[in-house]
Tab-separated table of N, CA and C in Angstrom:
chain	number	residue	atom	x	y	z
R	61	UNK	N	32.290	37.817	-35.966
R	61	UNK	CA	32.014	36.512	-35.470
R	61	UNK	C	30.882	36.465	-34.467
R	62	UNK	N	30.736	37.470	-33.727
R	62	UNK	CA	29.690	37.481	-32.739
R	62	UNK	C	28.362	37.953	-33.324
R	63	UNK	N	28.253	37.908	-34.595
R	63	UNK	CA	27.046	38.348	-35.248
R	63	UNK	C	25.968	37.267	-35.141
R	64	UNK	N	24.785	37.637	-34.747
R	64	UNK	CA	23.663	36.710	-34.633
R	64	UNK	C	22.851	36.818	-35.907
R	65	UNK	N	22.558	35.685	-36.507
R	65	UNK	CA	21.739	35.774	-37.708
R	65	UNK	C	20.374	36.372	-37.385
R	66	UNK	N	19.800	37.021	-38.341
R	66	UNK	CA	18.529	37.719	-38.109
R	66	UNK	C	17.391	36.755	-37.828
R	67	UNK	N	17.546	35.502	-38.203
R	67	UNK	CA	16.480	34.528	-37.967
R	67	UNK	C	16.363	34.149	-36.496
R	68	UNK	N	17.444	34.312	-35.683
R	68	UNK	CA	17.440	33.872	-34.304
R	68	UNK	C	17.330	35.017	-33.314
R	69	UNK	N	17.040	36.188	-33.741
R	69	UNK	CA	16.943	37.311	-32.818
R	69	UNK	C	15.668	37.229	-32.014
R	70	UNK	N	15.654	37.941	-30.902
R	70	UNK	CA	14.508	37.935	-30.013
R	70	UNK	C	13.259	38.541	-30.662
R	71	UNK	N	13.443	39.446	-31.541
R	71	UNK	CA	12.290	40.123	-32.134
R	71	UNK	C	11.556	39.263	-33.130
R	72	UNK	N	12.213	38.251	-33.670
R	72	UNK	CA	11.558	37.394	-34.659
R	72	UNK	C	10.798	36.230	-34.014
R	73	UNK	N	11.013	35.950	-32.714
R	73	UNK	CA	10.332	34.837	-32.051
R	73	UNK	C	8.874	35.201	-31.784
R	74	UNK	N	7.960	34.216	-31.902
R	74	UNK	CA	6.551	34.536	-31.619
R	74	UNK	C	6.362	34.781	-30.126
R	75	UNK	N	5.543	35.747	-29.796
R	75	UNK	CA	5.281	36.057	-28.397
R	75	UNK	C	4.118	35.210	-27.911
R	76	UNK	N	4.213	34.697	-26.667
R	76	UNK	CA	3.092	33.901	-26.143
R	76	UNK	C	1.891	34.803	-25.887
R	77	UNK	N	0.745	34.300	-26.289
R	77	UNK	CA	-0.466	35.087	-26.137
R	77	UNK	C	-1.162	34.705	-24.843
R	78	UNK	N	-1.480	35.648	-24.051
R	78	UNK	CA	-2.206	35.425	-22.804
R	78	UNK	C	-3.536	36.161	-22.850
R	79	UNK	N	-4.116	36.158	-23.995
R	79	UNK	CA	-5.389	36.863	-24.152
R	79	UNK	C	-6.528	35.935	-23.773
R	80	UNK	N	-7.698	36.457	-23.777
R	80	UNK	CA	-8.876	35.654	-23.440
R	80	UNK	C	-9.193	34.655	-24.536
R	81	UNK	N	-8.697	34.877	-25.739
R	81	UNK	CA	-8.952	33.924	-26.822
R	81	UNK	C	-8.305	32.583	-26.528
R	82	UNK	N	-7.076	32.581	-25.975
R	82	UNK	CA	-6.413	31.309	-25.685
R	82	UNK	C	-7.080	30.604	-24.517
R	83	UNK	N	-7.557	31.349	-23.520
R	83	UNK	CA	-8.247	30.697	-22.405
R	83	UNK	C	-9.601	30.167	-22.848
R	84	UNK	N	-10.266	30.858	-23.732
R	84	UNK	CA	-11.540	30.367	-24.252
R	84	UNK	C	-11.316	29.108	-25.079
R	85	UNK	N	-10.276	29.100	-25.869
R	85	UNK	CA	-10.027	27.907	-26.673
R	85	UNK	C	-9.653	26.722	-25.781
R	86	UNK	N	-8.988	26.978	-24.639
R	86	UNK	CA	-8.677	25.899	-23.695
R	86	UNK	C	-9.939	25.333	-23.068
R	87	UNK	N	-10.867	26.207	-22.716
R	87	UNK	CA	-12.144	25.767	-22.147
R	87	UNK	C	-12.940	24.991	-23.195
R	88	UNK	N	-12.942	25.486	-24.418
R	88	UNK	CA	-13.651	24.788	-25.489
R	88	UNK	C	-13.037	23.415	-25.746
R	89	UNK	N	-11.704	23.328	-25.713
R	89	UNK	CA	-11.043	22.033	-25.895
R	89	UNK	C	-11.427	21.066	-24.782
R	90	UNK	N	-11.484	21.574	-23.543
R	90	UNK	CA	-11.872	20.736	-22.413
R	90	UNK	C	-13.315	20.264	-22.557
R	91	UNK	N	-14.203	21.173	-22.964
R	91	UNK	CA	-15.606	20.795	-23.167
R	91	UNK	C	-15.745	19.749	-24.262
R	92	UNK	N	-15.007	19.926	-25.333
R	92	UNK	CA	-15.083	18.973	-26.436
R	92	UNK	C	-14.559	17.601	-26.020
R	93	UNK	N	-13.438	17.569	-25.318
R	93	UNK	CA	-12.886	16.267	-24.915
R	93	UNK	C	-13.775	15.605	-23.873
R	94	UNK	N	-14.312	16.392	-22.925
R	94	UNK	CA	-15.223	15.830	-21.930
R	94	UNK	C	-16.515	15.364	-22.591
R	95	UNK	N	-16.998	16.120	-23.571
R	95	UNK	CA	-18.195	15.713	-24.303
R	95	UNK	C	-17.974	14.439	-25.083
R	96	UNK	N	-16.766	14.265	-25.637
R	96	UNK	CA	-16.455	13.026	-26.353
R	96	UNK	C	-16.418	11.837	-25.408
R	97	UNK	N	-15.881	12.048	-24.208
R	97	UNK	CA	-15.809	10.947	-23.236
R	97	UNK	C	-17.204	10.580	-22.753
R	98	UNK	N	-18.007	11.593	-22.389
R	98	UNK	CA	-19.347	11.321	-21.886
R	98	UNK	C	-20.286	10.834	-22.975
R	99	UNK	N	-20.002	11.165	-24.197
R	99	UNK	CA	-20.835	10.722	-25.305
R	99	UNK	C	-20.442	9.351	-25.826
R	100	UNK	N	-19.415	8.774	-25.265
R	100	UNK	CA	-18.917	7.482	-25.731
R	100	UNK	C	-19.903	6.362	-25.384
R	101	UNK	N	-20.152	5.481	-26.312
R	101	UNK	CA	-21.047	4.358	-26.066
R	101	UNK	C	-20.426	3.371	-25.086
R	102	UNK	N	-19.095	3.336	-25.031
R	102	UNK	CA	-18.434	2.417	-24.098
R	102	UNK	C	-18.679	2.839	-22.654
R	103	UNK	N	-18.638	4.129	-22.392
R	103	UNK	CA	-18.909	4.625	-21.042
R	103	UNK	C	-20.355	4.354	-20.665
R	104	UNK	N	-21.267	4.605	-21.582
R	104	UNK	CA	-22.682	4.380	-21.296
R	104	UNK	C	-22.965	2.897	-21.054
R	105	UNK	N	-22.351	2.042	-21.850
R	105	UNK	CA	-22.537	0.604	-21.661
R	105	UNK	C	-21.929	0.153	-20.332
R	106	UNK	N	-20.772	0.681	-19.988
R	106	UNK	CA	-20.132	0.327	-18.718
R	106	UNK	C	-20.947	0.766	-17.523
R	107	UNK	N	-21.494	1.982	-17.584
R	107	UNK	CA	-22.349	2.455	-16.497
R	107	UNK	C	-23.631	1.626	-16.396
R	108	UNK	N	-24.185	1.250	-17.521
R	108	UNK	CA	-25.383	0.412	-17.515
R	108	UNK	C	-25.117	-0.951	-16.885
R	109	UNK	N	-23.994	-1.559	-17.232
R	109	UNK	CA	-23.634	-2.855	-16.652
R	109	UNK	C	-23.387	-2.718	-15.159
R	110	UNK	N	-22.721	-1.641	-14.739
R	110	UNK	CA	-22.450	-1.427	-13.313
R	110	UNK	C	-23.748	-1.242	-12.526
R	111	UNK	N	-24.711	-0.509	-13.083
R	111	UNK	CA	-25.992	-0.309	-12.406
R	111	UNK	C	-26.754	-1.632	-12.310
R	112	UNK	N	-26.776	-2.401	-13.376
R	112	UNK	CA	-27.462	-3.699	-13.338
R	112	UNK	C	-26.818	-4.641	-12.333
R	113	UNK	N	-25.492	-4.648	-12.273
R	113	UNK	CA	-24.791	-5.502	-11.311
R	113	UNK	C	-25.089	-5.065	-9.877
R	114	UNK	N	-25.137	-3.747	-9.632
R	114	UNK	CA	-25.476	-3.239	-8.305
R	114	UNK	C	-26.897	-3.611	-7.897
R	115	UNK	N	-27.843	-3.516	-8.830
R	115	UNK	CA	-29.219	-3.915	-8.539
R	115	UNK	C	-29.328	-5.410	-8.263
R	116	UNK	N	-28.567	-6.215	-9.005
R	116	UNK	CA	-28.563	-7.655	-8.765
R	116	UNK	C	-28.050	-7.971	-7.364
R	117	UNK	N	-26.939	-7.348	-6.969
R	117	UNK	CA	-26.393	-7.589	-5.630
R	117	UNK	C	-27.355	-7.144	-4.542
R	118	UNK	N	-27.984	-5.989	-4.736
R	118	UNK	CA	-28.933	-5.496	-3.743
R	118	UNK	C	-30.120	-6.439	-3.607
R	119	UNK	N	-30.657	-6.916	-4.716
R	119	UNK	CA	-31.799	-7.832	-4.643
R	119	UNK	C	-31.386	-9.193	-4.083
R	120	UNK	N	-30.154	-9.621	-4.354
R	120	UNK	CA	-29.697	-10.909	-3.829
R	120	UNK	C	-29.552	-10.862	-2.312
R	121	UNK	N	-29.033	-9.767	-1.770
R	121	UNK	CA	-28.800	-9.656	-0.330
R	121	UNK	C	-29.942	-8.995	0.426
R	122	UNK	N	-31.062	-8.709	-0.232
R	122	UNK	CA	-32.178	-8.031	0.414
R	122	UNK	C	-32.696	-8.815	1.614
R	123	UNK	N	-32.926	-10.117	1.471
R	123	UNK	CA	-33.432	-10.926	2.575
R	123	UNK	C	-32.456	-10.923	3.746
R	124	UNK	N	-31.161	-10.988	3.450
R	124	UNK	CA	-30.144	-10.981	4.498
R	124	UNK	C	-30.141	-9.642	5.238
R	125	UNK	N	-30.268	-8.552	4.517
R	125	UNK	CA	-30.256	-7.221	5.130
R	125	UNK	C	-31.424	-7.068	6.105
R	126	UNK	N	-32.606	-7.485	5.689
R	126	UNK	CA	-33.797	-7.378	6.542
R	126	UNK	C	-33.683	-8.316	7.737
R	127	UNK	N	-33.199	-9.539	7.529
R	127	UNK	CA	-33.059	-10.499	8.624
R	127	UNK	C	-32.039	-10.015	9.656
R	128	UNK	N	-30.953	-9.436	9.218
R	128	UNK	CA	-29.943	-8.921	10.158
R	128	UNK	C	-30.524	-7.784	10.986
R	129	UNK	N	-31.328	-6.918	10.369
R	129	UNK	CA	-31.972	-5.835	11.123
R	129	UNK	C	-32.897	-6.412	12.195
R	130	UNK	N	-33.667	-7.440	11.854
R	130	UNK	CA	-34.545	-8.082	12.837
R	130	UNK	C	-33.761	-8.791	13.925
R	131	UNK	N	-32.648	-9.448	13.553
R	131	UNK	CA	-31.837	-10.157	14.542
R	131	UNK	C	-31.212	-9.176	15.528
R	132	UNK	N	-30.712	-8.064	15.036
R	132	UNK	CA	-30.119	-7.062	15.929
R	132	UNK	C	-31.175	-6.472	16.864
R	133	UNK	N	-32.383	-6.272	16.359
R	133	UNK	CA	-33.465	-5.759	17.185
R	133	UNK	C	-33.827	-6.767	18.271
R	134	UNK	N	-33.962	-8.027	17.911
R	134	UNK	CA	-34.290	-9.076	18.878
R	134	UNK	C	-33.188	-9.205	19.918
R	135	UNK	N	-31.935	-9.171	19.477
R	135	UNK	CA	-30.813	-9.324	20.402
R	135	UNK	C	-30.725	-8.158	21.381
R	136	UNK	N	-31.002	-6.964	20.928
R	136	UNK	CA	-30.934	-5.816	21.846
R	136	UNK	C	-32.053	-5.857	22.883
R	137	UNK	N	-33.228	-6.341	22.504
R	137	UNK	CA	-34.341	-6.432	23.457
R	137	UNK	C	-34.166	-7.580	24.441
R	138	UNK	N	-33.535	-8.664	24.016
R	138	UNK	CA	-33.419	-9.837	24.882
R	138	UNK	C	-32.110	-9.879	25.664
R	139	UNK	N	-31.210	-8.970	25.405
R	139	UNK	CA	-29.930	-8.971	26.108
R	139	UNK	C	-28.947	-9.980	25.533
R	140	UNK	N	-29.191	-10.435	24.341
R	140	UNK	CA	-28.314	-11.420	23.691
R	140	UNK	C	-27.311	-10.684	22.799
R	141	UNK	N	-26.377	-11.465	22.278
R	141	UNK	CA	-25.406	-10.919	21.330
R	141	UNK	C	-25.687	-11.564	19.976
R	142	UNK	N	-25.951	-10.734	18.986
R	142	UNK	CA	-26.243	-11.233	17.643
R	142	UNK	C	-24.996	-11.871	17.051
R	143	UNK	N	-25.162	-13.021	16.399
R	143	UNK	CA	-24.019	-13.705	15.786
R	143	UNK	C	-24.044	-13.498	14.277
R	144	UNK	N	-24.939	-14.186	13.571
R	144	UNK	CA	-24.961	-14.083	12.110
R	144	UNK	C	-26.243	-14.680	11.562
R	145	UNK	N	-26.553	-14.287	10.345
R	145	UNK	CA	-27.708	-14.821	9.616
R	145	UNK	C	-27.235	-15.460	8.317
R	146	UNK	N	-28.020	-16.398	7.836
R	146	UNK	CA	-27.769	-16.973	6.518
R	146	UNK	C	-28.041	-15.896	5.472
R	147	UNK	N	-27.575	-16.129	4.270
R	147	UNK	CA	-27.737	-15.119	3.232
R	147	UNK	C	-29.155	-15.127	2.667
R	148	UNK	N	-29.741	-16.299	2.482
R	148	UNK	CA	-31.048	-16.397	1.827
R	148	UNK	C	-31.987	-17.297	2.621
R	149	UNK	N	-33.255	-17.172	2.317
R	149	UNK	CA	-34.284	-18.056	2.833
R	149	UNK	C	-34.250	-19.332	2.003
R	150	UNK	N	-33.814	-20.428	2.597
R	150	UNK	CA	-33.598	-21.656	1.824
R	150	UNK	C	-34.856	-22.495	1.649
R	151	UNK	N	-35.841	-22.375	2.536
R	151	UNK	CA	-37.046	-23.199	2.405
R	151	UNK	C	-38.292	-22.391	2.049
R	152	UNK	N	-38.113	-21.160	1.613
R	152	UNK	CA	-39.195	-20.303	1.122
R	152	UNK	C	-40.346	-20.113	2.103
R	153	UNK	N	-40.032	-20.000	3.407
R	153	UNK	CA	-41.071	-19.719	4.390
R	153	UNK	C	-41.025	-18.273	4.877
R	154	UNK	N	-40.300	-17.412	4.158
R	154	UNK	CA	-40.157	-15.988	4.453
R	154	UNK	C	-39.375	-15.720	5.743
R	155	UNK	N	-38.603	-16.711	6.202
R	155	UNK	CA	-37.752	-16.539	7.370
R	155	UNK	C	-36.344	-17.018	7.042
R	156	UNK	N	-35.354	-16.283	7.530
R	156	UNK	CA	-33.946	-16.613	7.325
R	156	UNK	C	-33.401	-17.142	8.639
R	157	UNK	N	-32.600	-18.187	8.587
R	157	UNK	CA	-32.014	-18.766	9.793
R	157	UNK	C	-30.901	-17.871	10.323
R	158	UNK	N	-30.984	-17.567	11.613
R	158	UNK	CA	-29.990	-16.731	12.277
R	158	UNK	C	-29.621	-17.382	13.604
R	159	UNK	N	-28.645	-16.803	14.273
R	159	UNK	CA	-28.276	-17.302	15.593
R	159	UNK	C	-27.807	-16.143	16.457
R	160	UNK	N	-28.007	-16.329	17.771
R	160	UNK	CA	-27.592	-15.325	18.745
R	160	UNK	C	-27.034	-16.064	19.950
R	161	UNK	N	-26.267	-15.363	20.750
R	161	UNK	CA	-25.658	-15.935	21.949
R	161	UNK	C	-26.359	-15.335	23.163
R	162	UNK	N	-27.029	-16.187	23.934
R	162	UNK	CA	-27.764	-15.757	25.114
R	162	UNK	C	-27.357	-16.632	26.280
R	163	UNK	N	-26.800	-16.048	27.319
R	163	UNK	CA	-26.344	-16.778	28.507
R	163	UNK	C	-25.406	-17.922	28.144
R	164	UNK	N	-24.428	-17.633	27.302
R	164	UNK	CA	-23.397	-18.589	26.867
R	164	UNK	C	-23.972	-19.774	26.095
R	165	UNK	N	-25.177	-19.642	25.570
R	165	UNK	CA	-25.779	-20.677	24.737
R	165	UNK	C	-26.199	-20.059	23.409
R	166	UNK	N	-26.018	-20.820	22.366
R	166	UNK	CA	-26.426	-20.359	21.039
R	166	UNK	C	-27.916	-20.610	20.867
R	167	UNK	N	-28.629	-19.569	20.524
R	167	UNK	CA	-30.078	-19.649	20.327
R	167	UNK	C	-30.350	-19.587	18.826
R	168	UNK	N	-30.970	-20.645	18.268
R	168	UNK	CA	-31.318	-20.599	16.844
R	168	UNK	C	-32.564	-19.738	16.641
R	169	UNK	N	-32.467	-18.831	15.695
R	169	UNK	CA	-33.562	-17.909	15.416
R	169	UNK	C	-34.014	-18.052	13.974
R	170	UNK	N	-35.245	-17.672	13.745
R	170	UNK	CA	-35.764	-17.497	12.393
R	170	UNK	C	-36.207	-16.048	12.312
R	171	UNK	N	-35.509	-15.277	11.491
R	171	UNK	CA	-35.803	-13.850	11.367
R	171	UNK	C	-36.494	-13.595	10.039
R	172	UNK	N	-37.488	-12.741	10.074
R	172	UNK	CA	-38.295	-12.468	8.897
R	172	UNK	C	-37.475	-11.790	7.807
R	173	UNK	N	-37.780	-12.141	6.578
R	173	UNK	CA	-37.122	-11.513	5.437
R	173	UNK	C	-38.053	-10.535	4.734
R	174	UNK	N	-39.150	-10.188	5.407
R	174	UNK	CA	-40.118	-9.249	4.860
R	174	UNK	C	-39.968	-7.900	5.552
R	175	UNK	N	-40.037	-6.847	4.788
R	175	UNK	CA	-39.901	-5.507	5.339
R	175	UNK	C	-41.094	-5.144	6.220
R	176	UNK	N	-42.242	-5.767	6.000
R	176	UNK	CA	-43.441	-5.478	6.786
R	176	UNK	C	-43.496	-6.255	8.091
R	177	UNK	N	-42.571	-7.206	8.298
R	177	UNK	CA	-42.591	-8.046	9.489
R	177	UNK	C	-41.156	-8.218	9.997
R	178	UNK	N	-40.547	-7.147	10.457
R	178	UNK	CA	-39.170	-7.232	10.936
R	178	UNK	C	-39.177	-7.770	12.351
R	179	UNK	N	-38.506	-8.862	12.556
R	179	UNK	CA	-38.415	-9.474	13.877
R	179	UNK	C	-37.965	-10.917	13.756
R	180	UNK	N	-37.802	-11.560	14.897
R	180	UNK	CA	-37.324	-12.944	14.919
R	180	UNK	C	-38.173	-13.776	15.863
R	181	UNK	N	-38.101	-15.064	15.656
R	181	UNK	CA	-38.722	-16.022	16.570
R	181	UNK	C	-37.694	-17.097	16.867
R	182	UNK	N	-37.777	-17.637	18.064
R	182	UNK	CA	-36.843	-18.692	18.463
R	182	UNK	C	-37.295	-19.978	17.812
R	183	UNK	N	-36.370	-20.697	17.241
R	183	UNK	CA	-36.666	-21.954	16.565
R	183	UNK	C	-36.339	-23.090	17.523
R	184	UNK	N	-37.322	-23.495	18.320
R	184	UNK	CA	-37.102	-24.542	19.310
R	184	UNK	C	-36.938	-25.915	18.686
R	185	UNK	N	-37.433	-26.109	17.487
R	185	UNK	CA	-37.378	-27.422	16.863
R	185	UNK	C	-35.970	-27.897	16.563
R	186	UNK	N	-35.040	-27.013	16.351
R	186	UNK	CA	-33.678	-27.420	16.032
R	186	UNK	C	-32.714	-27.188	17.186
R	187	UNK	N	-33.224	-26.727	18.311
R	187	UNK	CA	-32.346	-26.445	19.444
R	187	UNK	C	-31.897	-27.754	20.089
R	188	UNK	N	-30.650	-27.814	20.462
R	188	UNK	CA	-30.116	-28.981	21.162
R	188	UNK	C	-30.634	-28.964	22.595
R	189	UNK	N	-30.963	-30.125	23.151
R	189	UNK	CA	-31.476	-30.147	24.519
R	189	UNK	C	-30.375	-29.754	25.501
R	190	UNK	N	-30.781	-29.083	26.561
R	190	UNK	CA	-29.849	-28.702	27.605
R	190	UNK	C	-29.727	-29.898	28.554
R	191	UNK	N	-28.613	-30.586	28.510
R	191	UNK	CA	-28.438	-31.806	29.287
R	191	UNK	C	-28.364	-31.542	30.780
R	192	UNK	N	-27.981	-30.371	31.195
R	192	UNK	CA	-27.911	-30.040	32.614
R	192	UNK	C	-29.301	-29.990	33.227
R	193	UNK	N	-30.283	-29.525	32.490
R	193	UNK	CA	-31.637	-29.399	33.016
R	193	UNK	C	-32.395	-30.724	32.972
R	194	UNK	N	-32.004	-31.661	32.100
R	194	UNK	CA	-32.716	-32.922	31.964
R	194	UNK	C	-32.375	-33.903	33.086
R	195	UNK	N	-31.240	-33.771	33.705
R	195	UNK	CA	-30.869	-34.637	34.804
R	195	UNK	C	-29.765	-35.605	34.416
R	196	UNK	N	-29.315	-36.433	35.378
R	196	UNK	CA	-28.187	-37.337	35.137
R	196	UNK	C	-28.520	-38.475	34.194
R	197	UNK	N	-29.794	-38.907	34.133
R	197	UNK	CA	-30.147	-40.027	33.250
R	197	UNK	C	-30.010	-39.648	31.782
R	198	UNK	N	-30.321	-38.393	31.426
R	198	UNK	CA	-30.234	-37.939	30.043
R	198	UNK	C	-28.777	-37.812	29.620
R	199	UNK	N	-27.900	-37.537	30.553
R	199	UNK	CA	-26.485	-37.387	30.207
R	199	UNK	C	-25.831	-38.734	29.931
R	200	UNK	N	-26.446	-39.839	30.348
R	200	UNK	CA	-25.867	-41.163	30.146
R	200	UNK	C	-25.982	-41.593	28.688
R	201	UNK	N	-26.912	-41.049	27.951
R	201	UNK	CA	-27.095	-41.456	26.555
R	201	UNK	C	-25.963	-40.942	25.779
């Protein structure tokens, strides 16, 4: 009764191979599967779309990036605190509208969106008048 059939003995089972042939075939399988993934047109199309989208975002925010650099430079030299810049130049004069806080007053700035002219200028035309300096008659209006 305790007889083991010859088909189930230990000597008839295949032995696992740990030779270099199995490791080479594993490396070859990995190379083939990685080559199939990298050779896929879907991956190439996805990478192409991602690169185009990244270039679009960079070109869209280019004016903002340059204007923020100019605003931070102006604020550090004048002792002001930089607030924020608009994203784009809305009137095509190569300047982006920005603002800074100087002596508890908001200063409207126009910062250049050109890499060759980094800096800002104060936009006095849109600044609200300081009613304290104008006197009591101006405050009555």
